[in-house]
Amino acid sequence: MQDLPIALIGAGPMGLACAKVLVEQGIAFQGFELHSDVGGLWDIAGPRSTMYDSAHLISSRTKTEFRDFPMDPGVADYPSHRVLKDYFHAFADRFDLRRHYRFGAEVLRCEPLDAGWRVVWRQDGAEHEGRFGGVMIANGTLSEPNMPAFVGDFAGELIHSAQYRHHDQMRGKRVLVIGGGNSGCDIVVDAVHHGECADLSLRRGYHFVPKYVFGKPADTLGRLPLPMALKRRVDGMILRWFAGDPQRVGFPAPDHKLYESHPVVNSLAIFHAGHGDIRVRPDIARFDGQTVHFKDGTQADYDLVIAATGYLLHYPFIDRALLNWQGAAPHLFLNCLHPDRDDLFVMGMVEATGLGWQGRHEQAEMVARYIKGLRSGSAGARAIQAEKARGFQRVTGGMEYVDLPRMAYYVERSAYRTAVTQRIKALGGQP
């Protein structure tokens, strides 16, 4: 099917990285993007964006940017979503990527044929279809809200954090945020400044990482290769120095070791809890009108409840069975290559502390070189094809991650990037 283009779904950071390397490798493709421009969730105006007005990067600029398209040195250490939208627009301009996309195009169905794929999309109010040699899914991992079921009914306003946009939604309201991940902590800090009260309900504890250590972004320090047991001791000591003890101000103790789950990169939540501005509550037992009953027997009344309870992988345009779905996520070689098919790729379904967009660019380069290698019959591509068909495990670097849906596709950064770059080299590249 070398004569047919690949269908690339999505024009967020991962989709743009894929488009760039497909062009570099001379592989024809047609891009599809639901929004009117590039940027994915970082464009708050996008139809599937889950961005909120106060959102910033939680990893620092230099550890997140694409290596061959660095941000301007004048950009803040932790830029806002507005700066990042402009960054992706500039990235698309620099590599002339927009011309490869259909914008305002919603992919409805991807169906395998005896040879190739049938892709159906809606654009300008009409349905269209085309035949493609492969499908590359890069529509992101943070667009489908994971809304838990609650006992009882809440008479106030109950929303998922995906529906939170601006602090005016909190004005004059008693606010309860459910969930203490990065979004939950950002939003409850907004509530401190704009709501009547700011409570935070947690069912589990988290490890907190400050954004700055010794005056520098925390993720730019401590890169010495240490055994994990020693790294936990050293990093844990540094975190206690700079983030303090979250348990002392009411946060529950984590039920997992440092790095076994995604840490919360936020100093303000602990700061405000220490000042009494944020009241940390336990898990919810039930709703009763505007009263929320907690599992420790306490209760309080609220006007607005925001569930910052994360997101689920969502590929509604393709049958799950085609993705080798196991548990909460597809089981794919290096989180992107199907064990049996060489015409279906899930891009960006990878999460790791410190992976950044460069790590995702490397994933895209590996896949593009693999496609090119299969078409030319290279030994490197045939070796990867045989390797993934034999069976494989997720690249966790020996870490035992907590059993949560968002951790189902988590990898250890160094081990993953090493695995990917080794295969890029085997495919003739120089990462």
mmCIF file with all atom_site columns, C-alpha atoms in Angstrom, residues 275-400:
data_model
loop_
_atom_site.group_PDB
_atom_site.id
_atom_site.type_symbol
_atom_site.label_atom_id
_atom_site.label_alt_id
_atom_site.label_comp_id
_atom_site.label_asym_id
_atom_site.label_entity_id
_atom_site.label_seq_id
_atom_site.pdbx_PDB_ins_code
_atom_site.Cartn_x
_atom_site.Cartn_y
_atom_site.Cartn_z
_atom_site.occupancy
_atom_site.B_iso_or_equiv
_atom_site.pdbx_formal_charge
_atom_site.auth_seq_id
_atom_site.auth_comp_id
_atom_site.auth_asym_id
_atom_site.auth_atom_id
_atom_site.pdbx_PDB_model_num
ATOM 1   C CA . HIS A 1 275 ? -2.270  29.370  55.723 1.00 0.00 ? 275 HIS A CA 1
ATOM 2   C CA . GLY A 1 276 ? -5.700  27.810  56.201 1.00 0.00 ? 276 GLY A CA 1
ATOM 3   C CA . ASP A 1 277 ? -6.922  29.051  52.823 1.00 0.00 ? 277 ASP A CA 1
ATOM 4   C CA . ILE A 1 278 ? -7.366  25.495  51.532 1.00 0.00 ? 278 ILE A CA 1
ATOM 5   C CA . ARG A 1 279 ? -9.151  22.988  53.711 1.00 0.00 ? 279 ARG A CA 1
ATOM 6   C CA . VAL A 1 280 ? -8.140  19.400  52.881 1.00 0.00 ? 280 VAL A CA 1
ATOM 7   C CA . ARG A 1 281 ? -11.051 16.971  53.103 1.00 0.00 ? 281 ARG A CA 1
ATOM 8   C CA . PRO A 1 282 ? -11.193 13.179  52.833 1.00 0.00 ? 282 PRO A CA 1
ATOM 9   C CA . ASP A 1 283 ? -12.982 11.207  50.112 1.00 0.00 ? 283 ASP A CA 1
ATOM 10  C CA . ILE A 1 284 ? -16.684 11.806  49.511 1.00 0.00 ? 284 ILE A CA 1
ATOM 11  C CA . ALA A 1 285 ? -19.264 9.483   51.030 1.00 0.00 ? 285 ALA A CA 1
ATOM 12  C CA . ARG A 1 286 ? -22.375 10.977  49.420 1.00 0.00 ? 286 ARG A CA 1
ATOM 13  C CA . PHE A 1 287 ? -24.184 14.057  48.175 1.00 0.00 ? 287 PHE A CA 1
ATOM 14  C CA . ASP A 1 288 ? -27.407 15.324  49.754 1.00 0.00 ? 288 ASP A CA 1
ATOM 15  C CA . GLY A 1 289 ? -28.689 18.524  48.198 1.00 0.00 ? 289 GLY A CA 1
ATOM 16  C CA . GLN A 1 290 ? -25.900 21.053  48.512 1.00 0.00 ? 290 GLN A CA 1
ATOM 17  C CA . THR A 1 291 ? -24.394 19.168  51.427 1.00 0.00 ? 291 THR A CA 1
ATOM 18  C CA . VAL A 1 292 ? -21.387 16.932  50.824 1.00 0.00 ? 292 VAL A CA 1
ATOM 19  C CA . HIS A 1 293 ? -20.811 14.182  53.362 1.00 0.00 ? 293 HIS A CA 1
ATOM 20  C CA . PHE A 1 294 ? -17.233 12.970  53.720 1.00 0.00 ? 294 PHE A CA 1
ATOM 21  C CA . LYS A 1 295 ? -16.022 9.547   54.756 1.00 0.00 ? 295 LYS A CA 1
ATOM 22  C CA . ASP A 1 296 ? -14.708 10.789  58.092 1.00 0.00 ? 296 ASP A CA 1
ATOM 23  C CA . GLY A 1 297 ? -18.240 11.754  59.132 1.00 0.00 ? 297 GLY A CA 1
ATOM 24  C CA . THR A 1 298 ? -17.853 15.501  58.514 1.00 0.00 ? 298 THR A CA 1
ATOM 25  C CA . GLN A 1 299 ? -19.967 17.513  56.114 1.00 0.00 ? 299 GLN A CA 1
ATOM 26  C CA . ALA A 1 300 ? -20.098 20.930  54.451 1.00 0.00 ? 300 ALA A CA 1
ATOM 27  C CA . ASP A 1 301 ? -22.247 22.876  52.006 1.00 0.00 ? 301 ASP A CA 1
ATOM 28  C CA . TYR A 1 302 ? -21.039 23.966  48.573 1.00 0.00 ? 302 TYR A CA 1
ATOM 29  C CA . ASP A 1 303 ? -22.300 25.805  45.525 1.00 0.00 ? 303 ASP A CA 1
ATOM 30  C CA . LEU A 1 304 ? -19.808 24.386  43.004 1.00 0.00 ? 304 LEU A CA 1
ATOM 31  C CA . VAL A 1 305 ? -18.100 20.987  42.922 1.00 0.00 ? 305 VAL A CA 1
ATOM 32  C CA . ILE A 1 306 ? -15.335 20.455  40.365 1.00 0.00 ? 306 ILE A CA 1
ATOM 33  C CA . ALA A 1 307 ? -14.211 16.886  39.743 1.00 0.00 ? 307 ALA A CA 1
ATOM 34  C CA . ALA A 1 308 ? -10.524 17.029  38.771 1.00 0.00 ? 308 ALA A CA 1
ATOM 35  C CA . THR A 1 309 ? -10.552 13.277  38.356 1.00 0.00 ? 309 THR A CA 1
ATOM 36  C CA . GLY A 1 310 ? -8.500  12.854  35.223 1.00 0.00 ? 310 GLY A CA 1
ATOM 37  C CA . TYR A 1 311 ? -9.125  11.551  31.742 1.00 0.00 ? 311 TYR A CA 1
ATOM 38  C CA . LEU A 1 312 ? -9.615  8.300   29.873 1.00 0.00 ? 312 LEU A CA 1
ATOM 39  C CA . LEU A 1 313 ? -8.034  7.251   26.599 1.00 0.00 ? 313 LEU A CA 1
ATOM 40  C CA . HIS A 1 314 ? -10.600 7.888   23.919 1.00 0.00 ? 314 HIS A CA 1
ATOM 41  C CA . TYR A 1 315 ? -10.431 6.688   20.317 1.00 0.00 ? 315 TYR A CA 1
ATOM 42  C CA . PRO A 1 316 ? -14.130 6.674   19.383 1.00 0.00 ? 316 PRO A CA 1
ATOM 43  C CA . PHE A 1 317 ? -13.547 6.353   15.652 1.00 0.00 ? 317 PHE A CA 1
ATOM 44  C CA . ILE A 1 318 ? -11.970 2.880   15.766 1.00 0.00 ? 318 ILE A CA 1
ATOM 45  C CA . ASP A 1 319 ? -12.957 -0.485  17.211 1.00 0.00 ? 319 ASP A CA 1
ATOM 46  C CA . ARG A 1 320 ? -11.134 -1.148  20.486 1.00 0.00 ? 320 ARG A CA 1
ATOM 47  C CA . ALA A 1 321 ? -10.392 -4.709  19.428 1.00 0.00 ? 321 ALA A CA 1
ATOM 48  C CA . LEU A 1 322 ? -8.219  -3.367  16.611 1.00 0.00 ? 322 LEU A CA 1
ATOM 49  C CA . LEU A 1 323 ? -5.979  -1.581  19.141 1.00 0.00 ? 323 LEU A CA 1
ATOM 50  C CA . ASN A 1 324 ? -5.023  -4.653  21.195 1.00 0.00 ? 324 ASN A CA 1
ATOM 51  C CA . TRP A 1 325 ? -6.735  -3.028  24.172 1.00 0.00 ? 325 TRP A CA 1
ATOM 52  C CA . GLN A 1 326 ? -5.843  -4.590  27.513 1.00 0.00 ? 326 GLN A CA 1
ATOM 53  C CA . GLY A 1 327 ? -7.143  -3.167  30.774 1.00 0.00 ? 327 GLY A CA 1
ATOM 54  C CA . ALA A 1 328 ? -7.180  0.626   30.690 1.00 0.00 ? 328 ALA A CA 1
ATOM 55  C CA . ALA A 1 329 ? -5.061  1.086   27.544 1.00 0.00 ? 329 ALA A CA 1
ATOM 56  C CA . PRO A 1 330 ? -3.945  -0.524  24.284 1.00 0.00 ? 330 PRO A CA 1
ATOM 57  C CA . HIS A 1 331 ? -0.969  -2.836  24.733 1.00 0.00 ? 331 HIS A CA 1
ATOM 58  C CA . LEU A 1 332 ? 1.496   -1.734  22.063 1.00 0.00 ? 332 LEU A CA 1
ATOM 59  C CA . PHE A 1 333 ? 5.207   -2.181  21.501 1.00 0.00 ? 333 PHE A CA 1
ATOM 60  C CA . LEU A 1 334 ? 6.955   0.930   22.859 1.00 0.00 ? 334 LEU A CA 1
ATOM 61  C CA . ASN A 1 335 ? 3.430   2.299   23.398 1.00 0.00 ? 335 ASN A CA 1
ATOM 62  C CA . CYS A 1 336 ? 2.882   2.892   19.676 1.00 0.00 ? 336 CYS A CA 1
ATOM 63  C CA . LEU A 1 337 ? 3.514   -0.155  17.431 1.00 0.00 ? 337 LEU A CA 1
ATOM 64  C CA . HIS A 1 338 ? 0.787   -2.768  17.062 1.00 0.00 ? 338 HIS A CA 1
ATOM 65  C CA . PRO A 1 339 ? 2.056   -6.318  17.664 1.00 0.00 ? 339 PRO A CA 1
ATOM 66  C CA . ASP A 1 340 ? 0.380   -7.720  14.531 1.00 0.00 ? 340 ASP A CA 1
ATOM 67  C CA . ARG A 1 341 ? -0.354  -4.821  12.213 1.00 0.00 ? 341 ARG A CA 1
ATOM 68  C CA . ASP A 1 342 ? 2.103   -2.547  10.448 1.00 0.00 ? 342 ASP A CA 1
ATOM 69  C CA . ASP A 1 343 ? -0.507  -0.090  9.207  1.00 0.00 ? 343 ASP A CA 1
ATOM 70  C CA . LEU A 1 344 ? -1.897  1.142   12.547 1.00 0.00 ? 344 LEU A CA 1
ATOM 71  C CA . PHE A 1 345 ? -0.050  3.342   15.034 1.00 0.00 ? 345 PHE A CA 1
ATOM 72  C CA . VAL A 1 346 ? -1.140  5.062   18.254 1.00 0.00 ? 346 VAL A CA 1
ATOM 73  C CA . MET A 1 347 ? 1.062   8.085   18.800 1.00 0.00 ? 347 MET A CA 1
ATOM 74  C CA . GLY A 1 348 ? 1.567   10.000  22.026 1.00 0.00 ? 348 GLY A CA 1
ATOM 75  C CA . MET A 1 349 ? -0.064  7.365   24.225 1.00 0.00 ? 349 MET A CA 1
ATOM 76  C CA . VAL A 1 350 ? 2.948   7.619   26.473 1.00 0.00 ? 350 VAL A CA 1
ATOM 77  C CA . GLU A 1 351 ? 3.511   9.433   29.738 1.00 0.00 ? 351 GLU A CA 1
ATOM 78  C CA . ALA A 1 352 ? 6.631   9.767   31.844 1.00 0.00 ? 352 ALA A CA 1
ATOM 79  C CA . THR A 1 353 ? 8.038   12.303  34.234 1.00 0.00 ? 353 THR A CA 1
ATOM 80  C CA . GLY A 1 354 ? 10.400  14.453  32.169 1.00 0.00 ? 354 GLY A CA 1
ATOM 81  C CA . LEU A 1 355 ? 9.645   12.912  28.759 1.00 0.00 ? 355 LEU A CA 1
ATOM 82  C CA . GLY A 1 356 ? 8.728   16.242  27.183 1.00 0.00 ? 356 GLY A CA 1
ATOM 83  C CA . TRP A 1 357 ? 7.791   16.827  23.584 1.00 0.00 ? 357 TRP A CA 1
ATOM 84  C CA . GLN A 1 358 ? 11.275  15.787  22.473 1.00 0.00 ? 358 GLN A CA 1
ATOM 85  C CA . GLY A 1 359 ? 10.632  12.274  23.774 1.00 0.00 ? 359 GLY A CA 1
ATOM 86  C CA . ARG A 1 360 ? 7.440   12.193  21.751 1.00 0.00 ? 360 ARG A CA 1
ATOM 87  C CA . HIS A 1 361 ? 9.267   13.542  18.697 1.00 0.00 ? 361 HIS A CA 1
ATOM 88  C CA . GLU A 1 362 ? 11.657  10.606  19.026 1.00 0.00 ? 362 GLU A CA 1
ATOM 89  C CA . GLN A 1 363 ? 8.712   8.220   19.134 1.00 0.00 ? 363 GLN A CA 1
ATOM 90  C CA . ALA A 1 364 ? 7.377   9.804   15.932 1.00 0.00 ? 364 ALA A CA 1
ATOM 91  C CA . GLU A 1 365 ? 10.771  9.561   14.221 1.00 0.00 ? 365 GLU A CA 1
ATOM 92  C CA . MET A 1 366 ? 11.092  5.899   15.138 1.00 0.00 ? 366 MET A CA 1
ATOM 93  C CA . VAL A 1 367 ? 7.666   5.106   13.695 1.00 0.00 ? 367 VAL A CA 1
ATOM 94  C CA . ALA A 1 368 ? 8.256   7.092   10.499 1.00 0.00 ? 368 ALA A CA 1
ATOM 95  C CA . ARG A 1 369 ? 11.630  5.403   9.966  1.00 0.00 ? 369 ARG A CA 1
ATOM 96  C CA . TYR A 1 370 ? 10.013  2.032   10.681 1.00 0.00 ? 370 TYR A CA 1
ATOM 97  C CA . ILE A 1 371 ? 7.376   2.634   8.000  1.00 0.00 ? 371 ILE A CA 1
ATOM 98  C CA . LYS A 1 372 ? 10.042  3.708   5.537  1.00 0.00 ? 372 LYS A CA 1
ATOM 99  C CA . GLY A 1 373 ? 12.206  0.724   6.480  1.00 0.00 ? 373 GLY A CA 1
ATOM 100 C CA . LEU A 1 374 ? 9.357   -1.740  5.917  1.00 0.00 ? 374 LEU A CA 1
ATOM 101 C CA . ARG A 1 375 ? 8.750   -0.268  2.498  1.00 0.00 ? 375 ARG A CA 1
ATOM 102 C CA . SER A 1 376 ? 12.412  -0.588  1.553  1.00 0.00 ? 376 SER A CA 1
ATOM 103 C CA . GLY A 1 377 ? 12.850  -3.982  3.222  1.00 0.00 ? 377 GLY A CA 1
ATOM 104 C CA . SER A 1 378 ? 15.575  -2.824  5.613  1.00 0.00 ? 378 SER A CA 1
ATOM 105 C CA . ALA A 1 379 ? 17.049  -5.271  8.126  1.00 0.00 ? 379 ALA A CA 1
ATOM 106 C CA . GLY A 1 380 ? 16.385  -2.863  11.004 1.00 0.00 ? 380 GLY A CA 1
ATOM 107 C CA . ALA A 1 381 ? 12.669  -2.680  10.253 1.00 0.00 ? 381 ALA A CA 1
ATOM 108 C CA . ARG A 1 382 ? 12.387  -6.444  9.846  1.00 0.00 ? 382 ARG A CA 1
ATOM 109 C CA . ALA A 1 383 ? 14.115  -6.933  13.209 1.00 0.00 ? 383 ALA A CA 1
ATOM 110 C CA . ILE A 1 384 ? 11.624  -4.617  14.965 1.00 0.00 ? 384 ILE A CA 1
ATOM 111 C CA . GLN A 1 385 ? 8.753   -6.348  13.213 1.00 0.00 ? 385 GLN A CA 1
ATOM 112 C CA . ALA A 1 386 ? 9.912   -9.703  14.534 1.00 0.00 ? 386 ALA A CA 1
ATOM 113 C CA . GLU A 1 387 ? 10.624  -8.307  17.996 1.00 0.00 ? 387 GLU A CA 1
ATOM 114 C CA . LYS A 1 388 ? 7.152   -6.902  18.559 1.00 0.00 ? 388 LYS A CA 1
ATOM 115 C CA . ALA A 1 389 ? 5.497   -10.039 17.234 1.00 0.00 ? 389 ALA A CA 1
ATOM 116 C CA . ARG A 1 390 ? 7.294   -12.177 19.858 1.00 0.00 ? 390 ARG A CA 1
ATOM 117 C CA . GLY A 1 391 ? 5.625   -10.367 22.761 1.00 0.00 ? 391 GLY A CA 1
ATOM 118 C CA . PHE A 1 392 ? 6.796   -7.517  24.976 1.00 0.00 ? 392 PHE A CA 1
ATOM 119 C CA . GLN A 1 393 ? 6.311   -5.636  28.208 1.00 0.00 ? 393 GLN A CA 1
ATOM 120 C CA . ARG A 1 394 ? 5.807   -1.949  28.850 1.00 0.00 ? 394 ARG A CA 1
ATOM 121 C CA . VAL A 1 395 ? 9.101   -0.119  29.380 1.00 0.00 ? 395 VAL A CA 1
ATOM 122 C CA . THR A 1 396 ? 8.838   0.623   33.099 1.00 0.00 ? 396 THR A CA 1
ATOM 123 C CA . GLY A 1 397 ? 12.532  0.407   33.919 1.00 0.00 ? 397 GLY A CA 1
ATOM 124 C CA . GLY A 1 398 ? 11.632  -1.916  36.794 1.00 0.00 ? 398 GLY A CA 1
ATOM 125 C CA . MET A 1 399 ? 9.235   0.580   38.372 1.00 0.00 ? 399 MET A CA 1
ATOM 126 C CA . GLU A 1 400 ? 6.004   -0.706  39.913 1.00 0.00 ? 400 GLU A CA 1
#
